Short mmCIF file of C-alpha atoms and ligand atoms in Angstrom, two decimals:
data_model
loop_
_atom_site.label_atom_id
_atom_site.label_comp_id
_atom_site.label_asym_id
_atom_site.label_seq_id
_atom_site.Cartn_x
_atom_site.Cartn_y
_atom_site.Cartn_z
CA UNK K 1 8.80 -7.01 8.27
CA UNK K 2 7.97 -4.26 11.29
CA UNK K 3 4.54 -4.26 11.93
CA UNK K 4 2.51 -1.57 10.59
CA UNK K 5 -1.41 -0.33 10.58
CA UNK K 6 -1.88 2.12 7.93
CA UNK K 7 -0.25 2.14 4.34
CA UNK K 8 -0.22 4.63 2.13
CA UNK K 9 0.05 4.66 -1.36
CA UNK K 10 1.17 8.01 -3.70
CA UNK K 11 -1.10 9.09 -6.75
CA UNK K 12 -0.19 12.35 -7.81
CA UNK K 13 -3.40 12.45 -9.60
CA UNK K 14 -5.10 13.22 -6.36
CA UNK K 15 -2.38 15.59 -4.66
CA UNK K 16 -4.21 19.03 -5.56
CA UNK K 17 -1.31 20.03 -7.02
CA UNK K 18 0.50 19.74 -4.05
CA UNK K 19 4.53 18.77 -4.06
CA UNK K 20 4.68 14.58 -3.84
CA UNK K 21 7.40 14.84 -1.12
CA UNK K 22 5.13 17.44 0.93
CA UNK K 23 1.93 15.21 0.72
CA UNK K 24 3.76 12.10 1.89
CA UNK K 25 5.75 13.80 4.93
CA UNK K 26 2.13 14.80 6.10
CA UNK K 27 1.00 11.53 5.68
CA UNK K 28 3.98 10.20 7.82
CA UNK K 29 3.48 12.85 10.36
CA UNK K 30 -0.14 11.84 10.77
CA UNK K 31 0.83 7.87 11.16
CA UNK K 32 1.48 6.22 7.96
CA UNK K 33 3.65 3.34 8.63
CA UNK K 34 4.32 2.59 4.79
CA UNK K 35 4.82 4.75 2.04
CA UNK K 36 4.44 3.19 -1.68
CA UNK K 37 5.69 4.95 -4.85
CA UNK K 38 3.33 3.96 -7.00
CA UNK K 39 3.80 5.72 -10.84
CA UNK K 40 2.26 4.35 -13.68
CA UNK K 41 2.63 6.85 -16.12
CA UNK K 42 6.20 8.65 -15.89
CA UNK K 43 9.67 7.78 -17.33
CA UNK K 44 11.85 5.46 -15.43
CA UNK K 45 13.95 8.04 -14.51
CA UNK K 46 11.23 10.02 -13.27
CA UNK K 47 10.22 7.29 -11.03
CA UNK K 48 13.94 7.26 -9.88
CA UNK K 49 14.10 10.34 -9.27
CA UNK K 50 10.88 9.88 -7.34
CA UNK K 51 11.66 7.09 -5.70
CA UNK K 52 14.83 8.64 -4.31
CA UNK K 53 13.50 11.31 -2.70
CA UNK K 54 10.87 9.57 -0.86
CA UNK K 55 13.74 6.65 -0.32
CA UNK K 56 15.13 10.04 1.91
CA UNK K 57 11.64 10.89 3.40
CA UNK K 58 11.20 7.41 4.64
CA UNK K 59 14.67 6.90 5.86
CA UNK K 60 14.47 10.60 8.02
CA UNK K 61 11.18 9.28 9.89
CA UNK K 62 12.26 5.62 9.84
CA UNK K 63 9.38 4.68 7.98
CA UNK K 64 8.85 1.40 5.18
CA UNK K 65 9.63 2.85 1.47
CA UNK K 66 8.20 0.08 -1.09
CA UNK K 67 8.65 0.51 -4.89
CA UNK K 68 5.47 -0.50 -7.23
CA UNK K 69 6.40 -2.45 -10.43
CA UNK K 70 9.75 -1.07 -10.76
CA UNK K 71 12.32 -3.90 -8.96
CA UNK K 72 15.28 -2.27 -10.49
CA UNK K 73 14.37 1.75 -9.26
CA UNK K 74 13.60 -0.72 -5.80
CA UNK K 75 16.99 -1.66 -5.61
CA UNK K 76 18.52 1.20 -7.23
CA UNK K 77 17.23 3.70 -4.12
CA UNK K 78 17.55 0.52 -1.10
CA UNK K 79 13.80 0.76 -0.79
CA UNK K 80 13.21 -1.56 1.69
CA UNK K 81 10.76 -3.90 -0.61
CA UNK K 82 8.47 -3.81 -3.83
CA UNK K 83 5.20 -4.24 -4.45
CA UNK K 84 3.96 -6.68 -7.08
CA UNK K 85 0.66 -7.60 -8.96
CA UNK K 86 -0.81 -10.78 -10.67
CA UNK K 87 0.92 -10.33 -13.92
CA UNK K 88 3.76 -9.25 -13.02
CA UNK K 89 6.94 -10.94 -12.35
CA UNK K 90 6.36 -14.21 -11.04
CA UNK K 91 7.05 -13.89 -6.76
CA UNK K 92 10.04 -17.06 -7.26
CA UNK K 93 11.54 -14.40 -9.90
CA UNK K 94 11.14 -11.58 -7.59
CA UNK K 95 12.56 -13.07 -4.45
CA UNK K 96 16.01 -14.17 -6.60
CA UNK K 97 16.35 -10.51 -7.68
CA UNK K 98 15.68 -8.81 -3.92
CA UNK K 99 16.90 -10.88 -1.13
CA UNK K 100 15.27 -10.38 1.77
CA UNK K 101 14.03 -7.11 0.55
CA UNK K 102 10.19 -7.13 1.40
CA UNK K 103 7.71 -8.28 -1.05
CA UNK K 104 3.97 -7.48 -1.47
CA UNK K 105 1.58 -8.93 -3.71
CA UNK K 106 -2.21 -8.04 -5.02
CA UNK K 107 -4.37 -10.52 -4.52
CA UNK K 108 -8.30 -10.49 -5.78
CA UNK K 109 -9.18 -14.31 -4.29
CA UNK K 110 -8.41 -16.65 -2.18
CA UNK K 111 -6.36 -19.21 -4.79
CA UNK K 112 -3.95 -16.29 -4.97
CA UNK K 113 -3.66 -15.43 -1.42
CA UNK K 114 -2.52 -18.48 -0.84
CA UNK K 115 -0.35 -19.08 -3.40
CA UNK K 116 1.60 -16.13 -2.49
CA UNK K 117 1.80 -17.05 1.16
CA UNK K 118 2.85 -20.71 0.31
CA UNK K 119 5.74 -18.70 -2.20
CA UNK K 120 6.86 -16.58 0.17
CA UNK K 121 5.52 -13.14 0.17
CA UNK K 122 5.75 -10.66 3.04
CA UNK K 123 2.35 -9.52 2.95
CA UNK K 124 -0.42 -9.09 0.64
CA UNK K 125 -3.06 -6.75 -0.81
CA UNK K 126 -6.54 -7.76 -0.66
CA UNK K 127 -8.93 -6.06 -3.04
CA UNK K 128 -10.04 -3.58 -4.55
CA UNK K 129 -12.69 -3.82 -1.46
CA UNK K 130 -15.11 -2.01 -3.31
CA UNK K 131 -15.23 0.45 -6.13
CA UNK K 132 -12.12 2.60 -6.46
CA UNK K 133 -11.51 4.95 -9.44
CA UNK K 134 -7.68 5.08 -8.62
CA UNK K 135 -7.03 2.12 -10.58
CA UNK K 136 -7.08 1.53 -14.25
CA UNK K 137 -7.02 -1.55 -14.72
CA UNK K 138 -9.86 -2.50 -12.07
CA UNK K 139 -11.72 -5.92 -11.20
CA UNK K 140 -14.76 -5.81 -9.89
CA UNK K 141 -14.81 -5.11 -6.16
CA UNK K 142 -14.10 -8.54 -3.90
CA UNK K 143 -16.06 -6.60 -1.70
CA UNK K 144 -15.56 -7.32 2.65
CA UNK K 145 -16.32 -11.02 2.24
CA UNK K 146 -12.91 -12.13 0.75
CA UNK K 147 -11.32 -9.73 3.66
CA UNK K 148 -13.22 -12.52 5.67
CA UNK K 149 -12.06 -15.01 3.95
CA UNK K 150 -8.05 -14.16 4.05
CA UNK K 151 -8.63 -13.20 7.67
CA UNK K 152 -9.28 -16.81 8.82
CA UNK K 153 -7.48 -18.53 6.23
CA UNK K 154 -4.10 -16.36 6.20
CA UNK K 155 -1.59 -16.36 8.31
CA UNK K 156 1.15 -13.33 6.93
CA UNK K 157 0.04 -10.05 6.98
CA UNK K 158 -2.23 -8.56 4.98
CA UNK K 159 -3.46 -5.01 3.99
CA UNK K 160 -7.03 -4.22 2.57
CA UNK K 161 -7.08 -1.83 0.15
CA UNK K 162 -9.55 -0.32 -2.77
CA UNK K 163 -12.06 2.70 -2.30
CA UNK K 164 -11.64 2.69 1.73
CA UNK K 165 -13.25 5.92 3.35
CA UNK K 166 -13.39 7.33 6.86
CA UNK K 167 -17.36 6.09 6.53
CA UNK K 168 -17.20 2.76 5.49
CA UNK K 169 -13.51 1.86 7.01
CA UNK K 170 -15.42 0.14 9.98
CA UNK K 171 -17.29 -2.43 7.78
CA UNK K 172 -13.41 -3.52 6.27
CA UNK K 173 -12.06 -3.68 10.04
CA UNK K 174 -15.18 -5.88 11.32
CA UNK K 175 -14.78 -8.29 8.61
CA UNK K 176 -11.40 -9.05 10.27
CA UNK K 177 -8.58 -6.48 8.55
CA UNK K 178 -6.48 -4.87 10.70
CA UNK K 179 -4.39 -3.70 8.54
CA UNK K 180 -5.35 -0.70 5.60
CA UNK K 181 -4.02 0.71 2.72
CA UNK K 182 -5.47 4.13 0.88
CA UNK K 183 -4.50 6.18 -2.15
CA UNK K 184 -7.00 8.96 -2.75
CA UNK K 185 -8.96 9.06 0.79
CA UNK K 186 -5.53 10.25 2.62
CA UNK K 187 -3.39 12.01 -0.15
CA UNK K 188 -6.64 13.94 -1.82
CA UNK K 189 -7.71 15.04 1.23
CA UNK K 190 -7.19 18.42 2.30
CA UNK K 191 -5.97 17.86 5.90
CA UNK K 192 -3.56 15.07 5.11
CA UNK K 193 -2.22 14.42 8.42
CA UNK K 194 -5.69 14.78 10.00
CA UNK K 195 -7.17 12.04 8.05
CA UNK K 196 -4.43 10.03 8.73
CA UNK K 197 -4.65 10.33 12.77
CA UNK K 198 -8.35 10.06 12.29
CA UNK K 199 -7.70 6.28 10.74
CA UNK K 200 -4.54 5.40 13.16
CA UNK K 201 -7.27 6.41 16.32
CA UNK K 202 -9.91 3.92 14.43
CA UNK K 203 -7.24 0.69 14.07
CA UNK K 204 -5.66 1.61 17.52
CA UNK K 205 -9.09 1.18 19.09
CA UNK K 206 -9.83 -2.05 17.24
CA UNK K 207 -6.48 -3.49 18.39
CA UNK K 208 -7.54 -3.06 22.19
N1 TZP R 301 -5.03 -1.86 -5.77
C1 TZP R 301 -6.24 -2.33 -5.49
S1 TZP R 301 -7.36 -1.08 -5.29
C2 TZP R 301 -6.19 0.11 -5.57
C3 TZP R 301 -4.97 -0.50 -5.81
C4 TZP R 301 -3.71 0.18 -6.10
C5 TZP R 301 -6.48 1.56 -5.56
C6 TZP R 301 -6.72 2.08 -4.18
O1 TZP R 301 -6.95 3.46 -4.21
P1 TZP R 301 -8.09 4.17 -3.38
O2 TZP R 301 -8.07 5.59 -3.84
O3 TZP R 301 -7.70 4.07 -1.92
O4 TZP R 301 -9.39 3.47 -3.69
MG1 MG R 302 2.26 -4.10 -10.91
#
């Protein structure tokens, strides 16, 4: 997969009211390198209808489009990959019904961050990092020391990700992520694209 730095993930919960399509385009004009539909509570064929439009977002800036949960909406739009969790379909499974599509998986510990890596994944998640209420179904935080952890032990990318702030972003990056991944710190905040350069600046510097 093209390299990226900063992911960001949709939660309409946290969009002020503000059109999906218009949050994410600021997003990608402030430096998001990924875009994730992620929808847990609408129809299917809201999600489509979702997912198509920000399939046509992505595809104007040339920007990654991955589909949470939904592998058929994924293929339905060409999103260029999905994004999978613990209990959902097994990676093996996944990989037969995408291709070569790109294919992301949460992980919470080190067992599964390797499993996933040994199975194939693209890249993974790592977290929640610490407390996030943008997740339902939450696990306590694996706080920076798994980030450690995958950091020496993994070798695909992968993206840390659960309550990650402009003021505590720096502890994540020196326990070895260079990668991040944000729901409600980039598309609840009021300056969108701001945010967004503020956090490309931060991982740019750490690269050098
Ligand atoms: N997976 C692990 S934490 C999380 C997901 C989807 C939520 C991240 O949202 P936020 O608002 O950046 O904490
Ligand atoms: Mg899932």
């Amino acid at each position: 997969m093209k390299e990226f730095k900063l992911y960001a993930i949709t939660g309409e919960e946290f969009h002020q009211g503000r059109d999906l399509i218009e949050v994410m385009e600021q997003a990608i004009r402030g430096g998001v390198d990924i875009i994730q539909l992620r929808d847990k509570s609408s129809s299917k064929r809201e999600v489509l209808k979702k997912a198509k439009a920000l399939r046509e977002l992505t595809r104007k800036y040339g920007v990654t489009f991955i589909v949470n949960d939904h592998i058929d909406v994924a293929l339905a739009v060409d999103a260029d990959g999905i994004h999978i969790g613990q209990d959902d379909l097994p990676l093996a499974e996944a990989r037969k019904i995408v291709g070569d599509k790109i294919i992301g998986i949460s992980t919470h510990k080190l067992e599964e961050a390797l499993e996933a890596e040994a199975g194939g994944a693209d890249y993974i998640g790592v977290g929640p990092i610490f407390h996030t209420n943008s997740k339902v179904d939450v696990v306590d935080p694996v706080t920076t020391a798994y980030v450690k952890q995958v950091a020496d032990e993994i070798t695909i990318p992968f993206v840390a990700i659960g309550g990650i702030k402009l003021h505590n972003v720096d502890q994540v990056l020196q326990a070895g992520a260079t990668r991040i991944c944000m729901i409600s710190e980039i598309v609840g905040a009021d300056d969108i694209k701001g945010v967004c350069e503020t956090f490309i600046k931060i991982l740019s510097k750490k690269g050098e």
